[in-house]
Tab-separated table of C-alpha atoms in Angstrom:
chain	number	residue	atom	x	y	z
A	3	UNK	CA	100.236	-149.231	-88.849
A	4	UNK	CA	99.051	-152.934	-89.536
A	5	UNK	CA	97.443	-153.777	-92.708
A	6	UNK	CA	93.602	-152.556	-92.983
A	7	UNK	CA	90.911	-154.728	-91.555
A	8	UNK	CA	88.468	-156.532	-93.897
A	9	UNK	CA	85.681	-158.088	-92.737
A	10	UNK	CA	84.547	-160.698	-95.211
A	11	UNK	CA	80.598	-161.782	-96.196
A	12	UNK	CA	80.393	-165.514	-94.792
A	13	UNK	CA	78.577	-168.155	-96.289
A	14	UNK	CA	75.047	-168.360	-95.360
A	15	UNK	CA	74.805	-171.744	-94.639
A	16	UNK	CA	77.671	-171.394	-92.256
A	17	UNK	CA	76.032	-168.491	-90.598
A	18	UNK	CA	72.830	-170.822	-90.224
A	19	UNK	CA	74.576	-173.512	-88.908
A	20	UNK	CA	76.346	-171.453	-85.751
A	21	UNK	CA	72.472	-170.181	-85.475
A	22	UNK	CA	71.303	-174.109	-85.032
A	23	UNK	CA	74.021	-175.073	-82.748
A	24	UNK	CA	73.504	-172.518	-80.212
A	25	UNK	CA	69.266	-173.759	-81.003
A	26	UNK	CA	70.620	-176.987	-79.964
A	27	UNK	CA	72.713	-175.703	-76.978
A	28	UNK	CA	69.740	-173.080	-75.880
A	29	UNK	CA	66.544	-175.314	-76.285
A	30	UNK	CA	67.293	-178.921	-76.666
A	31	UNK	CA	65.649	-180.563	-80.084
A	32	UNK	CA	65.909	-178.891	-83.597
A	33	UNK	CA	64.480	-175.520	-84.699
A	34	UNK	CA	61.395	-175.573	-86.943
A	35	UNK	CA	63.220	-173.809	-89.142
A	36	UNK	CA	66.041	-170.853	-89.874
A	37	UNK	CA	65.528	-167.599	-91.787
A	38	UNK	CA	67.963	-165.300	-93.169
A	39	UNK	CA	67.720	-161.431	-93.228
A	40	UNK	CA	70.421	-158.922	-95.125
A	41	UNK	CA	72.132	-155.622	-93.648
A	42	UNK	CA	71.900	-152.372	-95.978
A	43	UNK	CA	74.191	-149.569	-97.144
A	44	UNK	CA	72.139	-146.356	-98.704
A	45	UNK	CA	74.050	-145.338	-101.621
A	46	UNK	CA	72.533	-142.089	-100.805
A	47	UNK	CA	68.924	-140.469	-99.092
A	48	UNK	CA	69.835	-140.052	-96.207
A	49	UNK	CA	67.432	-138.960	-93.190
A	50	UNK	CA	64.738	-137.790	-95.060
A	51	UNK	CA	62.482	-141.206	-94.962
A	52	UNK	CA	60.706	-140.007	-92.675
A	53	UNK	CA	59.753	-136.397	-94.381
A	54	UNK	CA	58.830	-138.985	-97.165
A	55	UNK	CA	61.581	-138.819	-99.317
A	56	UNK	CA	62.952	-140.819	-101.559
A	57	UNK	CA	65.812	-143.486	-100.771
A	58	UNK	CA	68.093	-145.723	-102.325
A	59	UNK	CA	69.673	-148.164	-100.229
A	60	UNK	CA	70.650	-152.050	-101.363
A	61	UNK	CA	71.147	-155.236	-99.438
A	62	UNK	CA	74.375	-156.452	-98.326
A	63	UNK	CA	75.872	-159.768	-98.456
A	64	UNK	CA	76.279	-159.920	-94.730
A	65	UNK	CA	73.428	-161.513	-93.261
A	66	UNK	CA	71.336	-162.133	-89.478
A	67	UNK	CA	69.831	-165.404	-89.091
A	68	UNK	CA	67.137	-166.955	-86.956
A	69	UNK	CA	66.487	-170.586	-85.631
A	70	UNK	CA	63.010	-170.479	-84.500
A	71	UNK	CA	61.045	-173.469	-83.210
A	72	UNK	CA	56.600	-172.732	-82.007
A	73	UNK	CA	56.113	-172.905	-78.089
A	74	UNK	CA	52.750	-173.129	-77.253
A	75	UNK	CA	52.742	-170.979	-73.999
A	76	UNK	CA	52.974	-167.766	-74.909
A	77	UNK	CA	56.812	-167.176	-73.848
A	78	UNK	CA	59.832	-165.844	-76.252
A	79	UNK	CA	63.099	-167.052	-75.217
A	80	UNK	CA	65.917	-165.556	-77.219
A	81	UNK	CA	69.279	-166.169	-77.338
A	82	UNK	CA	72.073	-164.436	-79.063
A	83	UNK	CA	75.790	-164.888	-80.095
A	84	UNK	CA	76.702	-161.508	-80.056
A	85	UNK	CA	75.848	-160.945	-76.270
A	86	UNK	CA	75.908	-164.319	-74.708
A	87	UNK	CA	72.662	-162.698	-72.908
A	88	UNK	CA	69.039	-164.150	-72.977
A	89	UNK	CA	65.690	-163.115	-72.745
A	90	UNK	CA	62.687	-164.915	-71.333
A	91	UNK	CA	59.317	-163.991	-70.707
A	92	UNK	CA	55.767	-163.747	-71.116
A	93	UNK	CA	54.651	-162.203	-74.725
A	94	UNK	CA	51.906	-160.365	-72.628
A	95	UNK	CA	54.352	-158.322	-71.057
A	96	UNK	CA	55.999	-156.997	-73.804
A	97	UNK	CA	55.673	-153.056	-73.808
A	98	UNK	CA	57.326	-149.910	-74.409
A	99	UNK	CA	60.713	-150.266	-73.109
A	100	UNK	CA	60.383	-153.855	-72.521
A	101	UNK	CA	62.431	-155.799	-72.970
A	102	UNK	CA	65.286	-153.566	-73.229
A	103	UNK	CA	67.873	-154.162	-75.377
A	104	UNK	CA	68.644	-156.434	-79.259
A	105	UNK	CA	65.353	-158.595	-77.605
A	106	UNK	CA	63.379	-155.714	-78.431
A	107	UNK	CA	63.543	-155.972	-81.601
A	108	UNK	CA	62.523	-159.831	-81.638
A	109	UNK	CA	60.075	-159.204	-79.053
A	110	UNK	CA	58.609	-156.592	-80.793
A	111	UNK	CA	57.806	-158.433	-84.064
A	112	UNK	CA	55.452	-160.691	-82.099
A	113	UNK	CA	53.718	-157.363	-80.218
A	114	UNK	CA	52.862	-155.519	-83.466
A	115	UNK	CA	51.552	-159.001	-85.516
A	116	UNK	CA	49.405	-159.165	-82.401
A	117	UNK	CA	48.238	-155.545	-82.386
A	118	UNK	CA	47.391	-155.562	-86.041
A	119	UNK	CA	45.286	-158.849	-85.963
A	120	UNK	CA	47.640	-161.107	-87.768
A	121	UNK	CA	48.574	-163.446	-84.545
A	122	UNK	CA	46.373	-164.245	-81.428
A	123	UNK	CA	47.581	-164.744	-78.154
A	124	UNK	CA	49.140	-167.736	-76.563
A	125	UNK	CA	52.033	-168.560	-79.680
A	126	UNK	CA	55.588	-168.207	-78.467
A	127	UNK	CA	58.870	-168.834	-79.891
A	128	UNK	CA	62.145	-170.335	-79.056
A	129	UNK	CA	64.936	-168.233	-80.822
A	130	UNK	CA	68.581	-168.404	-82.012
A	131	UNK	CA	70.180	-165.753	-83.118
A	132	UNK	CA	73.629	-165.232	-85.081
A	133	UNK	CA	74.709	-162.409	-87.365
A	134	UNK	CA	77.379	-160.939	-89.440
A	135	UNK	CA	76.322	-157.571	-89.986
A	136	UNK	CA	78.336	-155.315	-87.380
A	137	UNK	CA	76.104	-154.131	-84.717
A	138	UNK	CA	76.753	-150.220	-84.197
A	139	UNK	CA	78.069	-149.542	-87.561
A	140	UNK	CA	74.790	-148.072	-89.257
A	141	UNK	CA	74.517	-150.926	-91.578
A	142	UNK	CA	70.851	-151.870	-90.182
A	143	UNK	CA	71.993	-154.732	-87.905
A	144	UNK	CA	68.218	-154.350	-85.833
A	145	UNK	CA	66.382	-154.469	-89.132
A	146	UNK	CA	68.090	-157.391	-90.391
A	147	UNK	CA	67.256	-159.132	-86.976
A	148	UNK	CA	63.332	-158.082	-86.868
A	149	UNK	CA	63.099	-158.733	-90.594
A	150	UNK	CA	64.316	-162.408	-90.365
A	151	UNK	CA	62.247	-163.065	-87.130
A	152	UNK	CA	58.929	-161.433	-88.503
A	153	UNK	CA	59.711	-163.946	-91.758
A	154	UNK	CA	60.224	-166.841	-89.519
A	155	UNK	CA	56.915	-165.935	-88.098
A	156	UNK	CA	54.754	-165.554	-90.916
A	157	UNK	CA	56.165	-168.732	-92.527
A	158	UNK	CA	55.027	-170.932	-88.983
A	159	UNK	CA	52.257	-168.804	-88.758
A	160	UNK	CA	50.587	-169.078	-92.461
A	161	UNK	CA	50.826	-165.796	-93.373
A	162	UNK	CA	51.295	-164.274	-96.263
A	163	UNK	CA	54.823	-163.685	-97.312
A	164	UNK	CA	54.337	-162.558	-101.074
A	165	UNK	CA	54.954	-158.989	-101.807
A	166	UNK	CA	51.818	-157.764	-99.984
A	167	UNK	CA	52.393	-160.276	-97.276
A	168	UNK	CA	55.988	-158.389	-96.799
A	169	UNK	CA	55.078	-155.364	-97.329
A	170	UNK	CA	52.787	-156.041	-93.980
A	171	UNK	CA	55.858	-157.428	-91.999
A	172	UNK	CA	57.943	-154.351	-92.983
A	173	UNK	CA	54.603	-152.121	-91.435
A	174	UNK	CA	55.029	-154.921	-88.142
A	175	UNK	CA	59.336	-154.416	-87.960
A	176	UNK	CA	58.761	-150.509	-88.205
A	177	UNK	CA	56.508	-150.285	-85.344
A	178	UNK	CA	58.772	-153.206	-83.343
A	179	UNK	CA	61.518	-150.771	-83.675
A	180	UNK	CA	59.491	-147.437	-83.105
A	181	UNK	CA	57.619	-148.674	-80.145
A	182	UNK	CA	59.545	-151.274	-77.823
A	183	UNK	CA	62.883	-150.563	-78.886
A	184	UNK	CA	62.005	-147.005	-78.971
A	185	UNK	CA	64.091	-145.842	-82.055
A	186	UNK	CA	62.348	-142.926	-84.510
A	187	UNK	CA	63.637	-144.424	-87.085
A	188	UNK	CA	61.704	-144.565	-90.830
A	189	UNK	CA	61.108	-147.907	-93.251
A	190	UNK	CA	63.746	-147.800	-95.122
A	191	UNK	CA	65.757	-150.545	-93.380
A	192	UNK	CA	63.197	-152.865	-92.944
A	193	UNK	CA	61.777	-152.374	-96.472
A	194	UNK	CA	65.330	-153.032	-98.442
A	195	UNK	CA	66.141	-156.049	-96.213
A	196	UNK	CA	62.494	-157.645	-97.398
A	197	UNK	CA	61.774	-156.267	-101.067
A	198	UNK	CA	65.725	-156.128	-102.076
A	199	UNK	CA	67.079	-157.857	-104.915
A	200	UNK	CA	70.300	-158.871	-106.268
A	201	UNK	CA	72.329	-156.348	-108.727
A	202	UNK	CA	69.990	-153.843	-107.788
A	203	UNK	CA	69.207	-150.851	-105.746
A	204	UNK	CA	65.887	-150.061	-104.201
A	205	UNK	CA	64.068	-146.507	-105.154
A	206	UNK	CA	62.048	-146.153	-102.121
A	207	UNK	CA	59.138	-143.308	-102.379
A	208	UNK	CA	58.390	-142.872	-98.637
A	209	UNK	CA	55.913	-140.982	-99.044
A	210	UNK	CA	53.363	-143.526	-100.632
A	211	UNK	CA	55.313	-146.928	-100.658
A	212	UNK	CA	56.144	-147.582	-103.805
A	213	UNK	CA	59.297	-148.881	-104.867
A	214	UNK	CA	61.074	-149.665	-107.969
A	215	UNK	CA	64.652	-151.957	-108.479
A	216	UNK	CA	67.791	-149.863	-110.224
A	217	UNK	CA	70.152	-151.488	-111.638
A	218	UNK	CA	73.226	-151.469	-109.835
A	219	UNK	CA	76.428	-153.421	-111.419
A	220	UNK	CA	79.640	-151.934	-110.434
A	221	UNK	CA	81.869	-154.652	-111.927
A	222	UNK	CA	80.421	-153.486	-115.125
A	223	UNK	CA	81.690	-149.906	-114.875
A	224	UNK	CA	84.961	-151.215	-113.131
A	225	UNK	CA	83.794	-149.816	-110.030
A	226	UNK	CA	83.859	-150.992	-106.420
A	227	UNK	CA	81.262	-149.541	-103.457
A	228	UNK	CA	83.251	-149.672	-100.345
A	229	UNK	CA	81.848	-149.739	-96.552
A	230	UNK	CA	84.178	-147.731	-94.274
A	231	UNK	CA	82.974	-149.315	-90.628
A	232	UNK	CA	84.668	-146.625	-88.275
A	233	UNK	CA	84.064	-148.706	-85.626
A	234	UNK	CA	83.110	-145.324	-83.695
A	235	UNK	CA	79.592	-146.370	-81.936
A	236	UNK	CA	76.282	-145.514	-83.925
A	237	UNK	CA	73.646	-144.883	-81.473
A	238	UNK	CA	70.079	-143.722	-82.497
A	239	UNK	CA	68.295	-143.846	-79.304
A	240	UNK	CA	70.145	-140.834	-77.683
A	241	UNK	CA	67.770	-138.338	-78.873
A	242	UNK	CA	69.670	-136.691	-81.420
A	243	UNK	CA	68.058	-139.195	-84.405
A	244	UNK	CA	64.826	-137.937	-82.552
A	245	UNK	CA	65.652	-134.777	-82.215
A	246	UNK	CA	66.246	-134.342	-85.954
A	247	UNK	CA	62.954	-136.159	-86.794
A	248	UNK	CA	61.207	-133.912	-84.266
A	249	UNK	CA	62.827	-130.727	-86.289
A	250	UNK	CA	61.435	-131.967	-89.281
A	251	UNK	CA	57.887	-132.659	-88.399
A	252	UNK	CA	57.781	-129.157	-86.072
A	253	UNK	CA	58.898	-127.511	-89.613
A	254	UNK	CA	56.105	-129.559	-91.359
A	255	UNK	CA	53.474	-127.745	-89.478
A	256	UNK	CA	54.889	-124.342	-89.815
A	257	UNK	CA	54.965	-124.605	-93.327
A	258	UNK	CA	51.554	-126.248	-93.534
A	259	UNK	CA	52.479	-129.189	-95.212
A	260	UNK	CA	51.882	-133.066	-94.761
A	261	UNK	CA	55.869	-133.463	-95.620
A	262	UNK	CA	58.436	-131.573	-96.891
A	263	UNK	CA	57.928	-133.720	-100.676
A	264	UNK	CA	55.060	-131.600	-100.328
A	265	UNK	CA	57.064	-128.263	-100.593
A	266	UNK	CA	57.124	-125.962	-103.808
A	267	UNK	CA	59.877	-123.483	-103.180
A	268	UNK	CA	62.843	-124.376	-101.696
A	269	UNK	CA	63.976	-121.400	-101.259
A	270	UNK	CA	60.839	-120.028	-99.693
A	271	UNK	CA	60.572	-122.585	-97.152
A	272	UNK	CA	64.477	-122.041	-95.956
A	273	UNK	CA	63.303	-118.364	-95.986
A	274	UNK	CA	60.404	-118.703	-93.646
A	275	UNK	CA	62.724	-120.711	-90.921
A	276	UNK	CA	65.097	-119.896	-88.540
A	277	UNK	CA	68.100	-121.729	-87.594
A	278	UNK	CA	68.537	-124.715	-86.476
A	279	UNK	CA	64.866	-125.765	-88.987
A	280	UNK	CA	66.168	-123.761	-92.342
A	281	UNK	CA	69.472	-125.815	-92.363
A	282	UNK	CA	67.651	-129.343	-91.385
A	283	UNK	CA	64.861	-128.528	-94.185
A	284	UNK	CA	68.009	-127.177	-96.358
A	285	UNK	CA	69.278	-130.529	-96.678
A	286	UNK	CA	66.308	-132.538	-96.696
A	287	UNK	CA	64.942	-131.269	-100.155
A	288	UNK	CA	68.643	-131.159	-101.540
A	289	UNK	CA	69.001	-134.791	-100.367
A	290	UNK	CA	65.991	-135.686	-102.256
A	291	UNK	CA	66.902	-133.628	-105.269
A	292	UNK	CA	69.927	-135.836	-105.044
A	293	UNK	CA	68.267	-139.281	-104.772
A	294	UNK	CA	66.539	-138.668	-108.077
A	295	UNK	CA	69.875	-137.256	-109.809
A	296	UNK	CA	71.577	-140.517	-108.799
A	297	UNK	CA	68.482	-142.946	-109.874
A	298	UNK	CA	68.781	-141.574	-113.111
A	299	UNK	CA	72.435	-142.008	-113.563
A	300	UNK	CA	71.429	-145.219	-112.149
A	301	UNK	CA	69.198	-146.490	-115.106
A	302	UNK	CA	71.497	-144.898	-117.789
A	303	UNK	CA	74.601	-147.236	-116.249
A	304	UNK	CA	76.797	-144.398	-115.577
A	305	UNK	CA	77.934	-145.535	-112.231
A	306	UNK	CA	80.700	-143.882	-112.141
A	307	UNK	CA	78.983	-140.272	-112.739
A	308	UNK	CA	77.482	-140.388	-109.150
A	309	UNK	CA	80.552	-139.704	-107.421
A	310	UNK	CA	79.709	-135.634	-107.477
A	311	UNK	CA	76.179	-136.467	-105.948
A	312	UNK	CA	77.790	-138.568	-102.739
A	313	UNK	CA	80.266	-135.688	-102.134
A	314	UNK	CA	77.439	-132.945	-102.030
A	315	UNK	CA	75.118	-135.260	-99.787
A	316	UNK	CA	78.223	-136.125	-97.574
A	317	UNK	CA	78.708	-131.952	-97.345
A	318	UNK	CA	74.858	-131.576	-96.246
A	319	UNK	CA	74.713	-134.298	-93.592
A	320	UNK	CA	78.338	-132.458	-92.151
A	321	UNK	CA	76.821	-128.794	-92.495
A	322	UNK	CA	73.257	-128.300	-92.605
A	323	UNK	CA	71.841	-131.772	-90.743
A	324	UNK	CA	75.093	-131.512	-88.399
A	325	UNK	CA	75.304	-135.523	-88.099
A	326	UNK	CA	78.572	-136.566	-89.068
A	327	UNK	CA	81.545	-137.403	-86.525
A	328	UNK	CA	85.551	-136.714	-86.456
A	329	UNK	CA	85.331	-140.409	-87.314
A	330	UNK	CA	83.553	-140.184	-90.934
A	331	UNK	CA	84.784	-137.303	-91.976
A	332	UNK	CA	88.014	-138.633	-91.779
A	333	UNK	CA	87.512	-141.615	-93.758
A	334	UNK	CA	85.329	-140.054	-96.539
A	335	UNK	CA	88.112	-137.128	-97.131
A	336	UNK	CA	90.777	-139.612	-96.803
A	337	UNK	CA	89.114	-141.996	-99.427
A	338	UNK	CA	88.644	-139.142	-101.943
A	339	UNK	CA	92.450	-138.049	-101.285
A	340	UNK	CA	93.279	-141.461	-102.372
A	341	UNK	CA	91.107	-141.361	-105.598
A	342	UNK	CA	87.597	-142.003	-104.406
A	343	UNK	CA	85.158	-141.036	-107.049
A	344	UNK	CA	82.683	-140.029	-104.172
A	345	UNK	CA	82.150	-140.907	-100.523
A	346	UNK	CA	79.642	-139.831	-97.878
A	347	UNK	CA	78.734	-141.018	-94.665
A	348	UNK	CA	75.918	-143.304	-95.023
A	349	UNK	CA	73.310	-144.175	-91.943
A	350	UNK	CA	71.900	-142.144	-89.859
A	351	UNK	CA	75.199	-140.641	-88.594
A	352	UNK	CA	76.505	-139.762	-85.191
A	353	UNK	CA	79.574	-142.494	-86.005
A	354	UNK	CA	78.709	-145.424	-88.327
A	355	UNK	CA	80.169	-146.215	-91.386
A	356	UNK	CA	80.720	-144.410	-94.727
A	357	UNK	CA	80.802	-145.318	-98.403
A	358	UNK	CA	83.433	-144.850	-101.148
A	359	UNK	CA	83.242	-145.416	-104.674
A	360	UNK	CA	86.306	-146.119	-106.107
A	361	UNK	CA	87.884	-146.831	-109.371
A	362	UNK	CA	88.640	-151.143	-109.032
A	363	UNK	CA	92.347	-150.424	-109.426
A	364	UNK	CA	92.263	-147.912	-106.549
A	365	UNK	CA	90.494	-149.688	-103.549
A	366	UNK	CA	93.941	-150.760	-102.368
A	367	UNK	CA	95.201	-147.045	-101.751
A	368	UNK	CA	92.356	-146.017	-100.972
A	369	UNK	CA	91.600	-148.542	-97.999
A	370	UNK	CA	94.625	-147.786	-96.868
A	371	UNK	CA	95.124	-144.106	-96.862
A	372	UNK	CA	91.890	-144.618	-94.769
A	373	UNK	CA	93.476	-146.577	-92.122
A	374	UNK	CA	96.275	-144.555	-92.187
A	375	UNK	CA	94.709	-141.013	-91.720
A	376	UNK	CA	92.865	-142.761	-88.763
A	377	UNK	CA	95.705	-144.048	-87.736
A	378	UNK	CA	97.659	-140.582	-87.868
A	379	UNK	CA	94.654	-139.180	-85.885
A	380	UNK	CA	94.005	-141.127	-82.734
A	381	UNK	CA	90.895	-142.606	-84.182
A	382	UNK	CA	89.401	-145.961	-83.863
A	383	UNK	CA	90.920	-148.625	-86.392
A	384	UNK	CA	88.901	-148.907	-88.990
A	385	UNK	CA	87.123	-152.120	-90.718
A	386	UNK	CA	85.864	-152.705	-94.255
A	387	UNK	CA	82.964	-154.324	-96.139
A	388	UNK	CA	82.138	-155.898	-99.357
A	389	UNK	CA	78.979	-154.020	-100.829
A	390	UNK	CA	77.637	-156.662	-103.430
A	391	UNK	CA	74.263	-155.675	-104.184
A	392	UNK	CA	72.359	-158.637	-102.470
A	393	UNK	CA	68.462	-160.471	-101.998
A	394	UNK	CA	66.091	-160.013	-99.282
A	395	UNK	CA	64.982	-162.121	-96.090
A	396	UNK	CA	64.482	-165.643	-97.368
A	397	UNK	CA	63.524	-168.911	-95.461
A	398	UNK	CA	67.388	-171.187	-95.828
């Protein structure tokens, strides 16, 4: 077995500058300027965003950035590093399903500001992309990309970018994502990779909106958060994401409630369902129960007390939501074999990537007994991340 496979944060400015060569390449000229928009990890809250839950992802230190210069012709033409592929065409066009592909997320940005009043017809953009945050391993690689393109286009646009201002974008990258790229997915992504902030955490109420920053310093409690990349493909426009969200909101109506926060007995609403809705409902309001336990372990610094929570909400996703994969639940028993304090698959499953918490002076063993029980089983090597809680989209 070789050794295990980090994959290291790069400097922004580095990133930026591989964005503004392949501007230069692409377009001829200089951008009008380059924006910068993080992955996430959730530390745990996972698939209940939209049954308005409560979440608590952070911002990673690996990064998407845009070069973006103002046409005046209503076209977007994107390029990418990832792909090597294009897109160009008329903003008018842009619909459900079109374009297909990562340019539905950029392309979608511009659709929804347009929809909701906040850019008239005729603007267009050229666009450079380049990004560090693996595609396909459930660390919010689309959200990254329509979070630093709907900055880019509030900034050459006048909008408002303050809180408020964001907050709007985030309502703009949601429906980008819902309806072009067609993915069910809630606003958690694009909500952490505007509002997040260094050292922290972000309590998400998805319900209402609100958010509040938890303190999150693991070198203080001589702990490390790792990101297990099992480099087995995340996909969340096959239907079963949808599925799941549909299962939710059909159980919603049956109990007569707006969302499942809105639920008073557990146990009477996994009562009144039959299988497959009791167990998807099941973990749901456990999930959420959990979210709060961890917050306030959170803001009482005892990092390394969460551990327990990860495990159970790891065991819920496996069992009752039935969205983990050979792939992470592998690596999450393998990392707690090797002294993991807690691990859990994180995103919204189906392959991905999974988190560990582990003591500093284990991430060594633990990385490897990872690789090594992957190894063992036939499975896909394995990469891993850095998770330094890290800021929001920013103009560079």
């Amino acid at each position: 077995m070789s050794a295990p496979q980090w994959v290291d944060p790069v400097d922004v400015d580095t990133v930026a500058g591989t964005a503004e060569a392949l501007f230069r390449s692409a377009f001829g000229g200089v951008a009008d300027g380059v924006w910068a928009a993080p992955g996430r990890v959730n530390l745990i809250g996972e698939h209940v965003d939209y049954a308005g839950g409560l979440v608590l992802p952070f911002a990673l230190p690996y990064v998407t950035v845009v070069a973006v210069r103002v046409r005046d012709d209503g076209i977007l033409h994107a390029v990418s590093t990832h792909t090597g592929e294009s897109w160009h065409g008329p903003l008018d066009d842009v619909a459900p399903g079109h374009p297909a592909g990562w340019a539905a997320y950029v392309a979608g940005v511009v659709w929804a500001l347009r929809r909701s009043g906040h850019l008239t017809a005729g603007t267009g953009f050229d666009v450079a992309v380049h990004s560090t945050v693996p595609v396909g391993s459930g660390l919010s690689s689309s959200a990254a990309l329509e979070c630093a393109f709907a900055l880019a286009v509030a900034d050459l646009a006048g909008l408002p970018t303050d809180d408020s201002g964001r907050r709007q974008l985030i309502t703009a990258s949601i429906l980008a994502e819902n309806e072009i790229a067609g993915a069910s997915t809630g606003g958690m992504d694009q909500s952490v990779a505007m509002l997040a902030r260094p050292g922290h955490a972000l309590l998400l109420d998805c319900r209402g909106g609100a958010t509040r920053h938890v303190p999150l310093d693991f070198d203080a409690a001589g702990a490390r958060l790792v990101v297990i990349d099992t480099n087995a493909p995340h996909r969340l426009v096959d239907g079963q994401y949808g599925n799941r969200r549909a299962t939710v909101e059909k159980a919603c109506a049956d109990l007569g409630v707006a969302t499942l926060r809105d639920v008073a007995d557990v146990d009477a609403a996994v009562a009144a369902l039959s299988s497959p809705a009791a167990q998807r409902v099941r973990h749901v309001l456990g999930e959420i129960r959990r979210v709060r336990e961890v917050a306030d372990l959170l803001d009482r610094g005892r990092i390394t007390d969460i551990g327990d929570a990860l495990n159970r909400s790891h065991a819920s996703l496996r069992d009752d939501y039935e969205v983990s994969s050979v792939e992470l639940d592998s690596a999450v028993e393998a990392a707690l074999e090797a002294g993991a304090w807690g691990a859990r698959m994180t995103g919204g499953g189906f392959g991905g990537s999974a988190i560990a918490l582990v003591p500093a002076d284990r991430i060594d063993a633990v990385v490897e007994n990872v690789a090594r029980r992957a190894d063992t089983a036939g499975l896909p090597v394995p990469q891993f991340l850095h998770a330094e809680p890290s800021g929001s989209a920013h103009r560079l």
